[in-house]
C-alpha positions as a printed Julia matrix, in Angstrom:
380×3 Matrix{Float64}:
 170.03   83.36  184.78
 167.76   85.94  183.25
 165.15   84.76  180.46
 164.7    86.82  177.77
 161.28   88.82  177.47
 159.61   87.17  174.63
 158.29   90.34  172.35
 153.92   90.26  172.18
 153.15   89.27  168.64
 150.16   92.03  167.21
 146.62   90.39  166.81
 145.19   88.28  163.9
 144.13   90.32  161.26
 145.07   94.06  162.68
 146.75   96.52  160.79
 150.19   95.31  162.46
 149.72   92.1   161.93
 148.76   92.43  158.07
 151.98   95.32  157.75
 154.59   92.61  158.95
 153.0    89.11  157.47
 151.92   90.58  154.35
 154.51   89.51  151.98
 154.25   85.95  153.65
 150.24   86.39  152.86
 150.9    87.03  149.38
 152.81   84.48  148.38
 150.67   81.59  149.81
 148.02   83.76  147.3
 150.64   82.98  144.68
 151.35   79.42  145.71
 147.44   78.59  145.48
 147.49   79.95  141.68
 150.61   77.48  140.85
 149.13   74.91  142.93
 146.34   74.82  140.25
 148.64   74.29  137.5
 148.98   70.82  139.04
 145.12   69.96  138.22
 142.78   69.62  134.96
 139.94   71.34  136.48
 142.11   74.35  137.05
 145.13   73.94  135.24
 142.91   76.35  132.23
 141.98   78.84  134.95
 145.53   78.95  136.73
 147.39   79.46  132.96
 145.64   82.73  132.6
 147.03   84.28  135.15
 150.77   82.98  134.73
 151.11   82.76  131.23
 150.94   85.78  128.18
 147.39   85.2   126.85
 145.79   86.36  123.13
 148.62   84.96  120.98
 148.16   84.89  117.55
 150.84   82.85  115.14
 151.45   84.66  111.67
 153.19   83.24  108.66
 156.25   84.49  107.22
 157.06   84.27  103.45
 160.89   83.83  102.92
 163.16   82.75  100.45
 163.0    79.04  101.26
 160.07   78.32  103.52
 157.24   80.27  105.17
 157.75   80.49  108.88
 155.27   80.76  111.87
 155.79   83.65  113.71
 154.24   83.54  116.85
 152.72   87.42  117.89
 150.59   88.61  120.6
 147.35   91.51  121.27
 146.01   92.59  124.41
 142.54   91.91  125.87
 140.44   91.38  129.01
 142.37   88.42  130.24
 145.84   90.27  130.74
 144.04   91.72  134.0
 144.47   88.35  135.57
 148.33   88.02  134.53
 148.64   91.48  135.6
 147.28   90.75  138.81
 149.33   87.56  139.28
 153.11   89.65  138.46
 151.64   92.28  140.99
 151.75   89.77  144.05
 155.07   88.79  142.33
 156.38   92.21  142.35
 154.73   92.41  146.43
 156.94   89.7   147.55
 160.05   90.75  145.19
 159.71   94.42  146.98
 159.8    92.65  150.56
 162.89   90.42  149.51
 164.9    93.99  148.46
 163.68   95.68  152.15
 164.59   92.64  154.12
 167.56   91.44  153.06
 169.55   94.98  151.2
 168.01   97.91  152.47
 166.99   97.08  155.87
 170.54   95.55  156.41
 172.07   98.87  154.94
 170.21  101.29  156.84
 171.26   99.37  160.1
 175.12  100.71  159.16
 174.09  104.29  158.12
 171.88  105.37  161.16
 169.67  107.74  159.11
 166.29  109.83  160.49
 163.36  108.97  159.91
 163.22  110.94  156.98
 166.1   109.71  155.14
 165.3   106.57  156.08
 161.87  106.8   154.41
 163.62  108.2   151.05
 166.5   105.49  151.28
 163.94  102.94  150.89
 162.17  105.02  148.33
 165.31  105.51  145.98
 166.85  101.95  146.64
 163.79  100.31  145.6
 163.25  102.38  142.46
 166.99  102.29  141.77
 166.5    98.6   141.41
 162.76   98.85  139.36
 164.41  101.35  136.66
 167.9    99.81  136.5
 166.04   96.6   135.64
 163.47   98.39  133.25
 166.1    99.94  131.56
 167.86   97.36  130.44
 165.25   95.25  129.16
 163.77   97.79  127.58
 167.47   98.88  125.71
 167.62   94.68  124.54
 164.41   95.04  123.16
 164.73   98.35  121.54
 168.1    96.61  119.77
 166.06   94.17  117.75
 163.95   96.81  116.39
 163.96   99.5   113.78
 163.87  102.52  115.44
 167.24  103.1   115.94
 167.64  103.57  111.97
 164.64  103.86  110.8
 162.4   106.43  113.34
 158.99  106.02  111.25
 158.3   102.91  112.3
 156.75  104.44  115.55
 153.7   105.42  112.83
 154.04  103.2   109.93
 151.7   100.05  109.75
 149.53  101.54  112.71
 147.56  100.15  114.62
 150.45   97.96  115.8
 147.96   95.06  116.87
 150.18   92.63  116.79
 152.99   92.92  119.76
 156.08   90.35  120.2
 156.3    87.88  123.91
 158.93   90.48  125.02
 156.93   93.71  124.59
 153.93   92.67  125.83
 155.61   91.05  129.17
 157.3    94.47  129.43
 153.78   96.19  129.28
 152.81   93.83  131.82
 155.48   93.37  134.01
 155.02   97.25  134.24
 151.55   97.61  134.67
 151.76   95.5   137.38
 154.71   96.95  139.31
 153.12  100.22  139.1
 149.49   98.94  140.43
 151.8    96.87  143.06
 153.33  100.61  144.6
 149.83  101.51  145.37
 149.27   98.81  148.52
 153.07   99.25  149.19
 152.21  102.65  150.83
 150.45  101.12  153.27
 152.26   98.21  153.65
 155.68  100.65  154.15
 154.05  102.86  156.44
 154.69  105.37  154.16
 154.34  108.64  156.42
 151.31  110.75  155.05
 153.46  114.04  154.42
 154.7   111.73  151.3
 151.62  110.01  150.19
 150.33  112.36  147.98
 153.57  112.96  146.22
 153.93  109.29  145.28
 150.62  108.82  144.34
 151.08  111.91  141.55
 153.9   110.27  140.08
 152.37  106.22  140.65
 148.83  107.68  139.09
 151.12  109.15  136.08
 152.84  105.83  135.4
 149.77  104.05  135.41
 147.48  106.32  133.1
 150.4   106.65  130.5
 151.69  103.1   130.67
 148.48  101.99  130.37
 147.12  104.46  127.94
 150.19  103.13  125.4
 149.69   99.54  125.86
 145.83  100.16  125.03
 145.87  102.64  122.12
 148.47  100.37  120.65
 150.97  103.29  121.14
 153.49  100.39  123.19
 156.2   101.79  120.21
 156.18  104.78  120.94
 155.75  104.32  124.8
 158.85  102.01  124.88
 160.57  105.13  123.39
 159.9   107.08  125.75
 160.04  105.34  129.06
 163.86  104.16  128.21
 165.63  107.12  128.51
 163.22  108.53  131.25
 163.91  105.65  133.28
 167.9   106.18  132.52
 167.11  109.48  134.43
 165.38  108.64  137.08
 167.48  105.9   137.5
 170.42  108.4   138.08
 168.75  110.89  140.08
 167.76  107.54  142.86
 171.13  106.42  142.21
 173.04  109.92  143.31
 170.1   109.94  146.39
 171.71  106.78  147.7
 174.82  107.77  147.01
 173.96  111.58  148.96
 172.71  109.51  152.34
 175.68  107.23  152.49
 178.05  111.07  152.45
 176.86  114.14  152.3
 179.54  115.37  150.14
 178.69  113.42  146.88
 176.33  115.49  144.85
 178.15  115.86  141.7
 175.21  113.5   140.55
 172.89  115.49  140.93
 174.54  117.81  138.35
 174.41  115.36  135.75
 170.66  114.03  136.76
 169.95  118.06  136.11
 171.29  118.3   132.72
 170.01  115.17  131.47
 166.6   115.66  133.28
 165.94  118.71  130.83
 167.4   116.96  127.77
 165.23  114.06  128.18
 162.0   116.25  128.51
 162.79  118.43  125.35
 163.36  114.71  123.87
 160.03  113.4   124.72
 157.82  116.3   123.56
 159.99  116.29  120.16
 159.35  112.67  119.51
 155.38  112.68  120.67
 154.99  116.25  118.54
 156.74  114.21  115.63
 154.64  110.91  115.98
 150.99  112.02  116.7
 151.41  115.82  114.53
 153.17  114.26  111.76
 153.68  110.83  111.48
 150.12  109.57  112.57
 148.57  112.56  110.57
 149.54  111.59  107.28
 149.0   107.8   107.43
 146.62  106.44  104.92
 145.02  104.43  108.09
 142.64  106.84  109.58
 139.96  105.94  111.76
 138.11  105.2   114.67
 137.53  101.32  115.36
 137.63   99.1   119.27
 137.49   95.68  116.72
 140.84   97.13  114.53
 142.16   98.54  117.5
 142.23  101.82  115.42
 142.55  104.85  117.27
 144.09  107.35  114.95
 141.78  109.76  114.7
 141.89  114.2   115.95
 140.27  113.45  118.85
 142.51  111.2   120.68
 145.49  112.87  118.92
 145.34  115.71  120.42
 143.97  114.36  124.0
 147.13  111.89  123.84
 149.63  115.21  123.13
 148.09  117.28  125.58
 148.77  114.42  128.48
 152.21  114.23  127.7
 152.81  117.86  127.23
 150.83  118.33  130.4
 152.77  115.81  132.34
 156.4   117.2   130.81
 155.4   121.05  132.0
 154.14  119.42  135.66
 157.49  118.25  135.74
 159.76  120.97  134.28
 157.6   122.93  137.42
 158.23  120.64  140.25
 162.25  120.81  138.83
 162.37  124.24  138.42
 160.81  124.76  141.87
 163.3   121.83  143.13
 166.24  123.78  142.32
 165.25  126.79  143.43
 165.01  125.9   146.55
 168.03  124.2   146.49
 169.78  127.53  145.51
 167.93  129.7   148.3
 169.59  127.12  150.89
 173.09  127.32  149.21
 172.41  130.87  149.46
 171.27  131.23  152.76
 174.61  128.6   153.84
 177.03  131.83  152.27
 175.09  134.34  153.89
 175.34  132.58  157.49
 178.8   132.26  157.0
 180.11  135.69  156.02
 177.81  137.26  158.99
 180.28  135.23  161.1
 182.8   136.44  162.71
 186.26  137.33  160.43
 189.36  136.11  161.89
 191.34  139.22  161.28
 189.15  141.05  163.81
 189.94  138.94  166.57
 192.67  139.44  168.52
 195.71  137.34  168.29
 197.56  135.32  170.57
 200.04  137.31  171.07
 198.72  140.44  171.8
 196.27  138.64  174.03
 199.43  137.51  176.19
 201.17  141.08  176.02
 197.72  142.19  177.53
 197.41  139.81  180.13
 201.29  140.42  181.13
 200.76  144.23  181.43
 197.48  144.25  183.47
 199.84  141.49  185.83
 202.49  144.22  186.08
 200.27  147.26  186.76
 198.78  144.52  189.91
 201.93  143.61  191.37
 203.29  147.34  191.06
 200.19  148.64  192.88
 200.46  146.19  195.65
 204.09  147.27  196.1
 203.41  151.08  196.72
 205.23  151.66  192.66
 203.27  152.86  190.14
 204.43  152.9   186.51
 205.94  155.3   184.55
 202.75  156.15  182.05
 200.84  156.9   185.44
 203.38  159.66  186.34
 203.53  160.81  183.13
 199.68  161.1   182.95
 199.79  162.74  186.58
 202.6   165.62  185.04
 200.3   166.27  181.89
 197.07  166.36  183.91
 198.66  168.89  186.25
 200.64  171.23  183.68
 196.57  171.69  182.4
């Protein structure tokens, strides 16, 4: 009875080690910040890193009774929390490998490259699916949907509600958490640098929203981006499981350029003319004021900037695409055309004759088109 070879675990504290234990690492980091929940001496230190921090309770005057309305602003603490949901979002991206994608790319056999990109799409299938809906059920209870000019009026929006600012920070955090997640993948380095242009992007505008008290206008924008992304990772999946499904990608295409002409109509609408013309204008870090030409125009240039980077890499995307449809026609009609090759039955009325013409030889007869040659090539 053979024993089974018992595989040599990688050293303490290598790069091997770290790659396969880390989301085990990070959640005992996790576990310590709950743990001091449990404490007095560290139950105020713990809370800033789980819980929403800089709320601010407002009151209401109705018909019957004022309420208390319970709001929320941004400061210096939401780094913690942010840093907290990022070892969250570590050991919620290790769940999704382990048990769904790992277990599906067992069944498809994939390269390595597909394999790399499965993992890619099938985690950011499940980030933007998720994003997308919470961001829809929060864009429901507000007043954008018939009224648009509340992405300007009453700026600076100070004052956030629990699910915005979670959104803000959920995202912040899941986009900070994709940066140690290309090591942690072995991410190979052809792709690094294009996921750290589109990570980088995420970050600066995300962040650059949730700051300038622009989250409004930024929830605007990221809902229906994430719809397409979410379709284009979708129909990617879809692609590697048969090669045949791409219809898609046709309707990632068409939406892809909708949504961009969509997002520079609603920023050149907010910061040319809405944000313009309100009576609030000003520069002030205490107010959180920020409506002034300066930053105007730097915050329309970014996004302009960033929709033209990506109108390029698309353009570019499906031009090559075409050149290899292209090339796939060409190949074929260089091939071969079945009318010029012989059929089978003149092949066998060939092979029959030369048979004849053998056994006639053999035999001392010749056939009759040899005589007949013989009598022409004579009378000459």
């Amino acid at each position: 009875m053979g024993f089974r070879k018992k595989s040599k675990s990688p050293p303490v504290l290598s790069h091997e080690f770290v790659i396969q234990n880390h989301a085990d690492m990070v959640s005992c980091v996790a576990m310590i910040v709950l743990l001091g929940l449990m404490f007095e001496m560290t139950a105020k230190f713990a809370i800033m890193f789980i819980t929403v921090q800089y709320n601010v309770t407002e009151t209401l005057d109705t018909e019957d009774k004022p309420e208390p309305v319970s709001y929320y602003k941004y400061g210096p603490k939401d780094m913690a929390t942010v840093f907290f949901y990022l070892l969250i979002a570590i050991i919620l991206h290790a769940l999704i490998q382990e048990y769904i994608l790992d277990k599906i790319n067992r069944r498809l056999h994939l390269s390595k490259t597909k394999h790399s990109k499965f993992n890619e799409s099938g985690q950011l299938a499940t980030f933007y699916s998720f994003s997308f809906i919470w961001g829809c059920s929060i864009l429901t209870n507000e007043e954008f949907v018939t009224n648009p000019t509340f992405l300007w009026e009453g700026y600076p929006h100070i004052h956030m509600a629990f699910q915005v600012k979670f959104f803000y920070i959920c995202q912040i955090a899941y986009w900070f958490h994709a940066l140690p997640e290309l090591y942690f993948q072995k991410v190979r380095k052809e792709d690094i640098p294009r996921q750290l242009y589109y990570i980088c992007l995420y970050i600066f505008h995300i962040t650059g929203a949730y700051v300038l008290n622009l989250h409004r206008l930024g929830l605007v924008l990221l809902v229906p981006h994430y719809l397409v992304e979410l379709l284009f990772h979708a129909s990617r999946l879809f692609y590697f499981s048969d090669e045949n499904k791409q219809k898609g990608f046709t309707l990632w295409a068409l939406l892809f350029v909708i949504t961009r002409l969509l997002t520079l109509t609603v920023s050149v609408l907010t910061f040319g003319f809405g944000l313009s013309r309100t009576d609030n204008q000003g520069f002030s870090l205490a107010e959180g004021n920020f409506n002034v030409l300066t930053v105007r125009v730097t915050c329309l240039s970014a996004i302009c900037l960033t929709q033209a980077w990506m109108m390029w890499k698309f353009i570019n995307f499906q031009l090559k695409k075409w050149r290899e449809q292209s090339q796939i026609q060409a190949s074929k009609k260089k091939a071969v055309s079945p009318k010029s090759r012989p059929s089978k039955k003149d092949s066998r009325g060939e092979t029959f004759l030369k048979n004849l013409y053998v056994s006639g030889s053999r035999q001392g007869l010749k056939p009759e088109g040899r005589k007949t040659e013989r009598k022409h090539h004579c009378g000459i």
